[in-house]
Amino acid sequence: MEVYLDNNATTMIDPKVLDEMMPFLTEKYGNPNSLHKYGSATHPKMVEAIDHLYTGIGAADEDDIIITSNATEANNWVLKSIWIDKILNGDKKHIITSEVEHPAITATCKFLETMGVEVSYLEVNEEGVLDPQTLRDALRDDTALVSIMWANNETGKIFPIKEIADICKEAGVLFHSDATQAIGKVKVDVKEIGVDMISFSAHKFHGPKGVGALYIRGGVSLTPCFHGGEQMGGKRAGTVDVASMVGMGKAMQLATNPMAIAYEVNHVGMLRNRLEAAILEIPDTIVIGGTENRTPNTTLISFRGVEGESMLWDLNRAGIAASTGSACASEDLEANPVMNAFGSDSELAHTGVRFSLSRFNTIEQIDYAIEQVKKAVERLRGISSSYAYSPKNHVSGLGAH
Amino acid sequence: MGMDSLIGGTIWDEYSQKVTELMNNPQNMGEITEEQAEAMGAKLIVADFGAESCGDAVRLYWAVDPKSDIILESKFKSFGCGTAIASSDTMAELCKGKTVDEAVKITNIDVEKAMRDTPDVPAVPPQKMHCSVMAYDVIKKAAAQYKGVDVDSFEEEIIVCECARVSLSTLKEVIRINDLTTIEQIVDYTKAGAFCKSCIRPGGHEAKDIYLVDLLEEYEKEKMAKAADASLSGNIAFADMTIVQKIKAVDKVIDDNIRAMLIMDGGNIEILDIKENGGYIDIYIRYLGACSGCASSSTGTLFAIENILREKLDQNIRVLPI
């Protein structure tokens, strides 16, 4: 059996989304900015997509949702344009973010530091989320922007986004949130929260890769990053990828309507809990970050004595796709920031395996995954030095290098 | 960079078939108990290296014949990724039938080579070379335990890059002989720093005593000190001087030979910059006061300045007025 449990990395395109996209990859290939009928043929579905996007996140008509190539572009745009507008050409100096953001935020902030920007990377608490008081303490008169994720990609933990937005509003500081891991998993309503900007990516909610968006509340001005034609009201030049935009609109509708969110919470959440409960029956396993306030599809579990990459290896052989933040599984041997936040020197940093589900997973798949996870843990603990025999007088040397 | 580095997630694609097979089905995985060792008439050695919190750990079991020092049986248990398990397995295999003294000579490079499918293609991607180092370290610990000596007694030299086993003395020599100034050059010349990259600078996968950036800095300081000493004794070629020394030397020649004349005519000269340009050393100057409008500033005076600098300092000097 093939079981895909890596939906926080990317998702399959919903066949209904693909159906919407196909005409624009075939006969309706016009440039939307052309005046002739090839151009205008693209407009009805683009308008529909925009409607879905605005409805999906609760945006008002005077707000902007600008189509980008992905959330990474949207995040880069926010940070770099805030730097240009408020720091280079203003009197601000400081940006606040958290230590567990996606690299699209963290690496961009590191770059801005080389350009003289002061950045605070706020620590998260033992549950892996930002404590609102930590933010209050970090705000300064010269803070230009607060950028805090809506939900974490590794743990699925949901940040206290309403409180963060209120604190920012009170301080008069712009608040941006990377909502990539939240759309379609929990309700994202920009008006209700009072957030100034959010980023998201279609391929995380069963849309195509290579398309995302930046929501900008009406009245917030942001210098464009891409200059060129008048697409997107001049805020993001470049011919719009019509098929992708239409696909993202459809994916948004399918993922964020009230029925869909209810299904995510009830059904996907039930599957996740079933998987998690069965795994936790294995001795020496824990859920990293705890089980409260999470996206319904995600669980990050540590298996003592089993290194994350070898766990993925065995699961992969069994046809199951999962993910690990273990340093050993990365190209540069760097553990991911979430693992480091929980203690890079702790066993957890190397033993965490993330299972992220979607609405396309079935109960049969989950039961198969449970069986295979148990098998993998048994085999790998059989190999593991953490569970190895030692003679009576042997003093373990399995300490630090 | 280049076309090979554009697509990520290729770590597993780069494992050799042997690494894959050993990960799926390790041959020497297991334990040797005291009873089993006794039954073989052997001494049981159990050595540990690494830690779960470091990402990899191994426990090595040897049954050693006390008369011949031959390792009769060798088993391992390992916490780590696929390459760590495959490396530990290969290491345990290579130990079998060897004397303890012979086993100590097995390095991580031997382990990696033994896992290759074809002699020229590495068994693991560069960043995974690190996993085989643990296999080497645990052998030393086992041997030290058997012989009742300190682990350090097996290491004859200080190893800076454990993945490629490049020693401190080799690195210092190669840097000096080839006048290396960048990390990329060190990687090209010695392979040190090409694998897990921990030895390049602090903050990598593993903390080190000595980093490649330290060696470059040390060499740079050494060169600088040499230049300062030579300049003090007066016997240093202009080309070997530091930029500050060059500026001072040029200024001194101008002070001693030229400036007085220019001042007498109501002018002066300032040095703007010194740049190496192919085989030439270009000195950029600017005339001040009366000189700036003087007809001979671009002919006679200029040639005079250039000639005296060439004679006193270096034949390849060109003087360029701005």
mmCIF file of N, CA and C in Angstrom, chain B residues 191-281:
data_model
loop_
_atom_site.group_PDB
_atom_site.id
_atom_site.type_symbol
_atom_site.label_atom_id
_atom_site.label_comp_id
_atom_site.label_asym_id
_atom_site.label_seq_id
_atom_site.Cartn_x
_atom_site.Cartn_y
_atom_site.Cartn_z
ATOM 1 N N LYS B 191 40.975 18.324 0.161
ATOM 2 C CA LYS B 191 39.695 17.666 0.450
ATOM 3 C C LYS B 191 39.215 17.928 1.891
ATOM 4 N N ALA B 192 40.036 18.560 2.701
ATOM 5 C CA ALA B 192 39.580 18.903 4.052
ATOM 6 C C ALA B 192 38.424 19.899 3.928
ATOM 7 N N GLY B 193 37.367 19.675 4.692
ATOM 8 C CA GLY B 193 36.229 20.584 4.663
ATOM 9 C C GLY B 193 35.242 20.285 3.554
ATOM 10 N N ALA B 194 35.510 19.227 2.757
ATOM 11 C CA ALA B 194 34.629 18.940 1.618
ATOM 12 C C ALA B 194 33.411 18.109 2.016
ATOM 13 N N PHE B 195 33.432 17.544 3.214
ATOM 14 C CA PHE B 195 32.377 16.579 3.550
ATOM 15 C C PHE B 195 31.344 17.161 4.510
ATOM 16 N N CYS B 196 31.484 16.919 5.809
ATOM 17 C CA CYS B 196 30.419 17.403 6.715
ATOM 18 C C CYS B 196 30.565 18.891 7.014
ATOM 19 N N LYS B 197 31.702 19.471 6.644
ATOM 20 C CA LYS B 197 31.954 20.908 6.759
ATOM 21 C C LYS B 197 32.100 21.417 8.198
ATOM 22 N N SER B 198 32.089 20.511 9.176
ATOM 23 C CA SER B 198 32.209 20.941 10.572
ATOM 24 C C SER B 198 33.531 21.638 10.843
ATOM 25 N N CYS B 199 34.600 21.240 10.119
ATOM 26 C CA CYS B 199 35.925 21.773 10.445
ATOM 27 C C CYS B 199 36.189 23.128 9.801
ATOM 28 N N ILE B 200 35.258 23.621 8.988
ATOM 29 C CA ILE B 200 35.528 24.893 8.298
ATOM 30 C C ILE B 200 35.502 26.072 9.271
ATOM 31 N N ARG B 201 34.384 26.209 9.977
ATOM 32 C CA ARG B 201 34.277 27.313 10.936
ATOM 33 C C ARG B 201 33.335 26.906 12.065
ATOM 34 N N PRO B 202 33.423 27.572 13.218
ATOM 35 C CA PRO B 202 32.528 27.214 14.329
ATOM 36 C C PRO B 202 31.058 27.326 13.895
ATOM 37 N N GLY B 203 30.215 26.514 14.542
ATOM 38 C CA GLY B 203 28.784 26.599 14.248
ATOM 39 C C GLY B 203 28.293 25.484 13.359
ATOM 40 N N GLY B 204 29.183 24.562 12.953
ATOM 41 C CA GLY B 204 28.768 23.459 12.091
ATOM 42 C C GLY B 204 28.149 22.322 12.880
ATOM 43 N N HIS B 205 28.117 21.163 12.229
ATOM 44 C CA HIS B 205 27.474 19.978 12.797
ATOM 45 C C HIS B 205 28.127 19.551 14.106
ATOM 46 N N GLU B 206 29.428 19.752 14.207
ATOM 47 C CA GLU B 206 30.148 19.280 15.383
ATOM 48 C C GLU B 206 31.194 20.320 15.793
ATOM 49 N N ALA B 207 31.346 20.536 17.107
ATOM 50 C CA ALA B 207 32.344 21.507 17.581
ATOM 51 C C ALA B 207 33.746 20.918 17.438
ATOM 52 N N LYS B 208 34.716 21.744 17.072
ATOM 53 C CA LYS B 208 36.082 21.285 16.830
ATOM 54 C C LYS B 208 37.067 22.111 17.656
ATOM 55 N N ASP B 209 38.284 21.570 17.805
ATOM 56 C CA ASP B 209 39.331 22.339 18.477
ATOM 57 C C ASP B 209 39.977 23.325 17.509
ATOM 58 N N ILE B 210 40.179 22.850 16.276
ATOM 59 C CA ILE B 210 40.847 23.687 15.278
ATOM 60 C C ILE B 210 39.955 23.772 14.043
ATOM 61 N N TYR B 211 39.805 24.981 13.500
ATOM 62 C CA TYR B 211 39.000 25.166 12.291
ATOM 63 C C TYR B 211 39.881 25.642 11.143
ATOM 64 N N LEU B 212 39.450 25.381 9.921
ATOM 65 C CA LEU B 212 40.227 25.803 8.753
ATOM 66 C C LEU B 212 40.358 27.326 8.709
ATOM 67 N N VAL B 213 39.317 28.039 9.133
ATOM 68 C CA VAL B 213 39.415 29.510 9.126
ATOM 69 C C VAL B 213 40.527 29.987 10.068
ATOM 70 N N ASP B 214 40.733 29.229 11.165
ATOM 71 C CA ASP B 214 41.822 29.588 12.089
ATOM 72 C C ASP B 214 43.168 29.457 11.387
ATOM 73 N N LEU B 215 43.312 28.370 10.594
ATOM 74 C CA LEU B 215 44.589 28.127 9.924
ATOM 75 C C LEU B 215 44.878 29.214 8.891
ATOM 76 N N LEU B 216 43.826 29.639 8.184
ATOM 77 C CA LEU B 216 44.008 30.712 7.198
ATOM 78 C C LEU B 216 44.412 32.006 7.890
ATOM 79 N N GLU B 217 43.753 32.282 9.026
ATOM 80 C CA GLU B 217 44.042 33.503 9.763
ATOM 81 C C GLU B 217 45.479 33.482 10.278
ATOM 82 N N GLU B 218 45.864 32.298 10.791
ATOM 83 C CA GLU B 218 47.219 32.134 11.326
ATOM 84 C C GLU B 218 48.258 32.382 10.234
ATOM 85 N N TYR B 219 47.989 31.821 9.030
ATOM 86 C CA TYR B 219 48.922 31.973 7.920
ATOM 87 C C TYR B 219 49.000 33.428 7.478
ATOM 88 N N GLU B 220 47.852 34.080 7.469
ATOM 89 C CA GLU B 220 47.790 35.489 7.079
ATOM 90 C C GLU B 220 48.633 36.333 8.047
ATOM 91 N N LYS B 221 48.476 36.045 9.338
ATOM 92 C CA LYS B 221 49.240 36.777 10.354
ATOM 93 C C LYS B 221 50.725 36.509 10.205
ATOM 94 N N GLU B 222 51.025 35.243 9.904
ATOM 95 C CA GLU B 222 52.420 34.832 9.713
ATOM 96 C C GLU B 222 53.054 35.640 8.577
ATOM 97 N N LYS B 223 52.302 35.751 7.465
ATOM 98 C CA LYS B 223 52.786 36.509 6.303
ATOM 99 C C LYS B 223 53.007 37.964 6.678
ATOM 100 N N MET B 224 52.041 38.479 7.446
ATOM 101 C CA MET B 224 52.081 39.874 7.849
ATOM 102 C C MET B 224 53.301 40.133 8.741
ATOM 103 N N ALA B 225 53.511 39.226 9.690
ATOM 104 C CA ALA B 225 54.638 39.378 10.615
ATOM 105 C C ALA B 225 55.949 39.337 9.846
ATOM 106 N N LYS B 226 55.992 38.426 8.846
ATOM 107 C CA LYS B 226 57.196 38.303 8.033
ATOM 108 C C LYS B 226 57.460 39.604 7.290
ATOM 109 N N ALA B 227 56.402 40.180 6.730
ATOM 110 C CA ALA B 227 56.528 41.433 5.988
ATOM 111 C C ALA B 227 57.006 42.550 6.908
ATOM 112 N N ALA B 228 56.457 42.557 8.141
ATOM 113 C CA ALA B 228 56.852 43.600 9.089
ATOM 114 C C ALA B 228 58.322 43.461 9.456
ATOM 115 N N ASP B 229 58.746 42.204 9.719
ATOM 116 C CA ASP B 229 60.147 41.954 10.074
ATOM 117 C C ASP B 229 61.069 42.372 8.938
ATOM 118 N N ALA B 230 60.699 41.957 7.716
ATOM 119 C CA ALA B 230 61.531 42.247 6.556
ATOM 120 C C ALA B 230 61.636 43.742 6.330
ATOM 121 N N SER B 231 60.517 44.420 6.527
ATOM 122 C CA SER B 231 60.498 45.852 6.308
ATOM 123 C C SER B 231 61.393 46.557 7.329
ATOM 124 N N LEU B 232 61.386 46.018 8.561
ATOM 125 C CA LEU B 232 62.206 46.576 9.626
ATOM 126 C C LEU B 232 63.684 46.466 9.263
ATOM 127 N N SER B 233 64.046 45.336 8.697
ATOM 128 C CA SER B 233 65.450 45.119 8.351
ATOM 129 C C SER B 233 65.767 45.733 6.992
ATOM 130 N N GLY B 234 64.742 46.244 6.290
ATOM 131 C CA GLY B 234 64.965 46.942 5.043
ATOM 132 C C GLY B 234 65.128 46.061 3.826
ATOM 133 N N ASN B 235 65.106 44.741 3.986
ATOM 134 C CA ASN B 235 65.300 43.913 2.795
ATOM 135 C C ASN B 235 64.036 43.162 2.392
ATOM 136 N N ILE B 236 63.083 43.929 1.963
ATOM 137 C CA ILE B 236 61.855 43.300 1.459
ATOM 138 C C ILE B 236 61.571 43.893 0.089
ATOM 139 N N ALA B 237 61.182 43.022 -0.838
ATOM 140 C CA ALA B 237 60.857 43.499 -2.178
ATOM 141 C C ALA B 237 59.536 44.259 -2.110
ATOM 142 N N PHE B 238 59.408 45.278 -2.949
ATOM 143 C CA PHE B 238 58.201 46.110 -2.958
ATOM 144 C C PHE B 238 56.960 45.245 -3.152
ATOM 145 N N ALA B 239 57.049 44.272 -4.050
ATOM 146 C CA ALA B 239 55.888 43.435 -4.381
ATOM 147 C C ALA B 239 55.404 42.616 -3.182
ATOM 148 N N ASP B 240 56.308 42.314 -2.251
ATOM 149 C CA ASP B 240 55.935 41.493 -1.103
ATOM 150 C C ASP B 240 55.377 42.305 0.064
ATOM 151 N N MET B 241 55.416 43.619 -0.070
ATOM 152 C CA MET B 241 54.941 44.470 1.032
ATOM 153 C C MET B 241 53.427 44.416 1.162
ATOM 154 N N THR B 242 52.941 44.711 2.368
ATOM 155 C CA THR B 242 51.496 44.880 2.541
ATOM 156 C C THR B 242 51.131 46.215 1.921
ATOM 157 N N ILE B 243 49.849 46.446 1.729
ATOM 158 C CA ILE B 243 49.411 47.680 1.060
ATOM 159 C C ILE B 243 49.847 48.926 1.842
ATOM 160 N N VAL B 244 49.777 48.828 3.174
ATOM 161 C CA VAL B 244 50.177 49.979 3.998
ATOM 162 C C VAL B 244 51.668 50.249 3.835
ATOM 163 N N GLN B 245 52.444 49.152 3.833
ATOM 164 C CA GLN B 245 53.894 49.311 3.652
ATOM 165 C C GLN B 245 54.209 49.919 2.288
ATOM 166 N N LYS B 246 53.445 49.495 1.282
ATOM 167 C CA LYS B 246 53.679 50.023 -0.071
ATOM 168 C C LYS B 246 53.424 51.529 -0.099
ATOM 169 N N ILE B 247 52.305 51.937 0.501
ATOM 170 C CA ILE B 247 51.964 53.365 0.508
ATOM 171 C C ILE B 247 53.062 54.165 1.219
ATOM 172 N N LYS B 248 53.493 53.617 2.367
ATOM 173 C CA LYS B 248 54.551 54.305 3.123
ATOM 174 C C LYS B 248 55.832 54.415 2.310
ATOM 175 N N ALA B 249 56.185 53.307 1.619
ATOM 176 C CA ALA B 249 57.423 53.285 0.846
ATOM 177 C C ALA B 249 57.375 54.298 -0.299
ATOM 178 N N VAL B 250 56.218 54.341 -0.990
ATOM 179 C CA VAL B 250 56.061 55.279 -2.106
ATOM 180 C C VAL B 250 56.146 56.714 -1.576
ATOM 181 N N ASP B 251 55.462 56.963 -0.469
ATOM 182 C CA ASP B 251 55.471 58.295 0.119
ATOM 183 C C ASP B 251 56.890 58.719 0.496
ATOM 184 N N LYS B 252 57.636 57.749 1.029
ATOM 185 C CA LYS B 252 58.998 58.063 1.473
ATOM 186 C C LYS B 252 59.876 58.440 0.277
ATOM 187 N N VAL B 253 59.751 57.679 -0.808
ATOM 188 C CA VAL B 253 60.545 57.974 -2.001
ATOM 189 C C VAL B 253 60.183 59.365 -2.524
ATOM 190 N N ILE B 254 58.886 59.654 -2.533
ATOM 191 C CA ILE B 254 58.438 60.967 -3.028
ATOM 192 C C ILE B 254 58.930 62.083 -2.097
ATOM 193 N N ASP B 255 58.833 61.822 -0.790
ATOM 194 C CA ASP B 255 59.318 62.799 0.191
ATOM 195 C C ASP B 255 60.802 63.090 -0.002
ATOM 196 N N ASP B 256 61.575 62.008 -0.124
ATOM 197 C CA ASP B 256 63.032 62.143 -0.186
ATOM 198 C C ASP B 256 63.511 62.757 -1.487
ATOM 199 N N ASN B 257 62.766 62.540 -2.593
ATOM 200 C CA ASN B 257 63.311 62.895 -3.892
ATOM 201 C C ASN B 257 62.535 63.931 -4.695
ATOM 202 N N ILE B 258 61.232 64.032 -4.458
ATOM 203 C CA ILE B 258 60.411 64.804 -5.380
ATOM 204 C C ILE B 258 59.662 65.973 -4.735
ATOM 205 N N ARG B 259 59.067 65.683 -3.571
ATOM 206 C CA ARG B 259 58.113 66.633 -2.994
ATOM 207 C C ARG B 259 58.706 68.044 -2.811
ATOM 208 N N ALA B 260 59.947 68.104 -2.332
ATOM 209 C CA ALA B 260 60.576 69.400 -2.062
ATOM 210 C C ALA B 260 60.571 70.285 -3.301
ATOM 211 N N MET B 261 60.877 69.658 -4.463
ATOM 212 C CA MET B 261 60.914 70.430 -5.712
ATOM 213 C C MET B 261 59.540 70.965 -6.079
ATOM 214 N N LEU B 262 58.545 70.108 -5.925
ATOM 215 C CA LEU B 262 57.184 70.513 -6.279
ATOM 216 C C LEU B 262 56.717 71.664 -5.390
ATOM 217 N N ILE B 263 57.023 71.550 -4.098
ATOM 218 C CA ILE B 263 56.595 72.581 -3.151
ATOM 219 C C ILE B 263 57.242 73.911 -3.497
ATOM 220 N N MET B 264 58.513 73.837 -3.930
ATOM 221 C CA MET B 264 59.226 75.055 -4.317
ATOM 222 C C MET B 264 58.488 75.790 -5.427
ATOM 223 N N ASP B 265 57.838 75.017 -6.329
ATOM 224 C CA ASP B 265 57.082 75.603 -7.435
ATOM 225 C C ASP B 265 55.630 75.901 -7.056
ATOM 226 N N GLY B 266 55.315 75.753 -5.754
ATOM 227 C CA GLY B 266 53.956 76.069 -5.302
ATOM 228 C C GLY B 266 52.962 74.944 -5.510
ATOM 229 N N GLY B 267 53.446 73.720 -5.685
ATOM 230 C CA GLY B 267 52.529 72.588 -5.890
ATOM 231 C C GLY B 267 52.780 71.471 -4.898
ATOM 232 N N ASN B 268 52.133 70.334 -5.125
ATOM 233 C CA ASN B 268 52.359 69.138 -4.301
ATOM 234 C C ASN B 268 51.716 67.947 -5.005
ATOM 235 N N ILE B 269 51.797 66.789 -4.339
ATOM 236 C CA ILE B 269 51.266 65.572 -4.936
ATOM 237 C C ILE B 269 50.718 64.702 -3.808
ATOM 238 N N GLU B 270 49.611 64.026 -4.064
ATOM 239 C CA GLU B 270 49.118 63.059 -3.061
ATOM 240 C C GLU B 270 48.904 61.699 -3.722
ATOM 241 N N ILE B 271 49.132 60.644 -2.932
ATOM 242 C CA ILE B 271 48.918 59.282 -3.441
ATOM 243 C C ILE B 271 47.471 58.893 -3.139
ATOM 244 N N LEU B 272 46.772 58.444 -4.178
ATOM 245 C CA LEU B 272 45.363 58.077 -3.990
ATOM 246 C C LEU B 272 45.196 56.583 -3.716
ATOM 247 N N ASP B 273 45.890 55.777 -4.508
ATOM 248 C CA ASP B 273 45.682 54.332 -4.360
ATOM 249 C C ASP B 273 46.816 53.583 -5.053
ATOM 250 N N ILE B 274 46.997 52.327 -4.629
ATOM 251 C CA ILE B 274 47.971 51.457 -5.287
ATOM 252 C C ILE B 274 47.257 50.173 -5.652
ATOM 253 N N LYS B 275 47.325 49.803 -6.935
ATOM 254 C CA LYS B 275 46.610 48.599 -7.359
ATOM 255 C C LYS B 275 47.508 47.716 -8.195
ATOM 256 N N GLU B 276 47.386 46.408 -7.981
ATOM 257 C CA GLU B 276 48.104 45.478 -8.847
ATOM 258 C C GLU B 276 47.267 45.264 -10.080
ATOM 259 N N ASN B 277 47.907 45.380 -11.236
ATOM 260 C CA ASN B 277 47.161 45.295 -12.485
ATOM 261 C C ASN B 277 47.984 44.461 -13.457
ATOM 262 N N GLY B 278 47.634 43.170 -13.540
ATOM 263 C CA GLY B 278 48.443 42.263 -14.354
ATOM 264 C C GLY B 278 49.841 42.240 -13.792
ATOM 265 N N GLY B 279 50.835 42.472 -14.608
ATOM 266 C CA GLY B 279 52.214 42.487 -14.133
ATOM 267 C C GLY B 279 52.611 43.839 -13.547
ATOM 268 N N TYR B 280 51.744 44.833 -13.691
ATOM 269 C CA TYR B 280 52.105 46.188 -13.262
ATOM 270 C C TYR B 280 51.611 46.511 -11.865
ATOM 271 N N ILE B 281 52.276 47.482 -11.255
ATOM 272 C CA ILE B 281 51.768 48.046 -10.011
ATOM 273 C C ILE B 281 51.410 49.488 -10.334
#
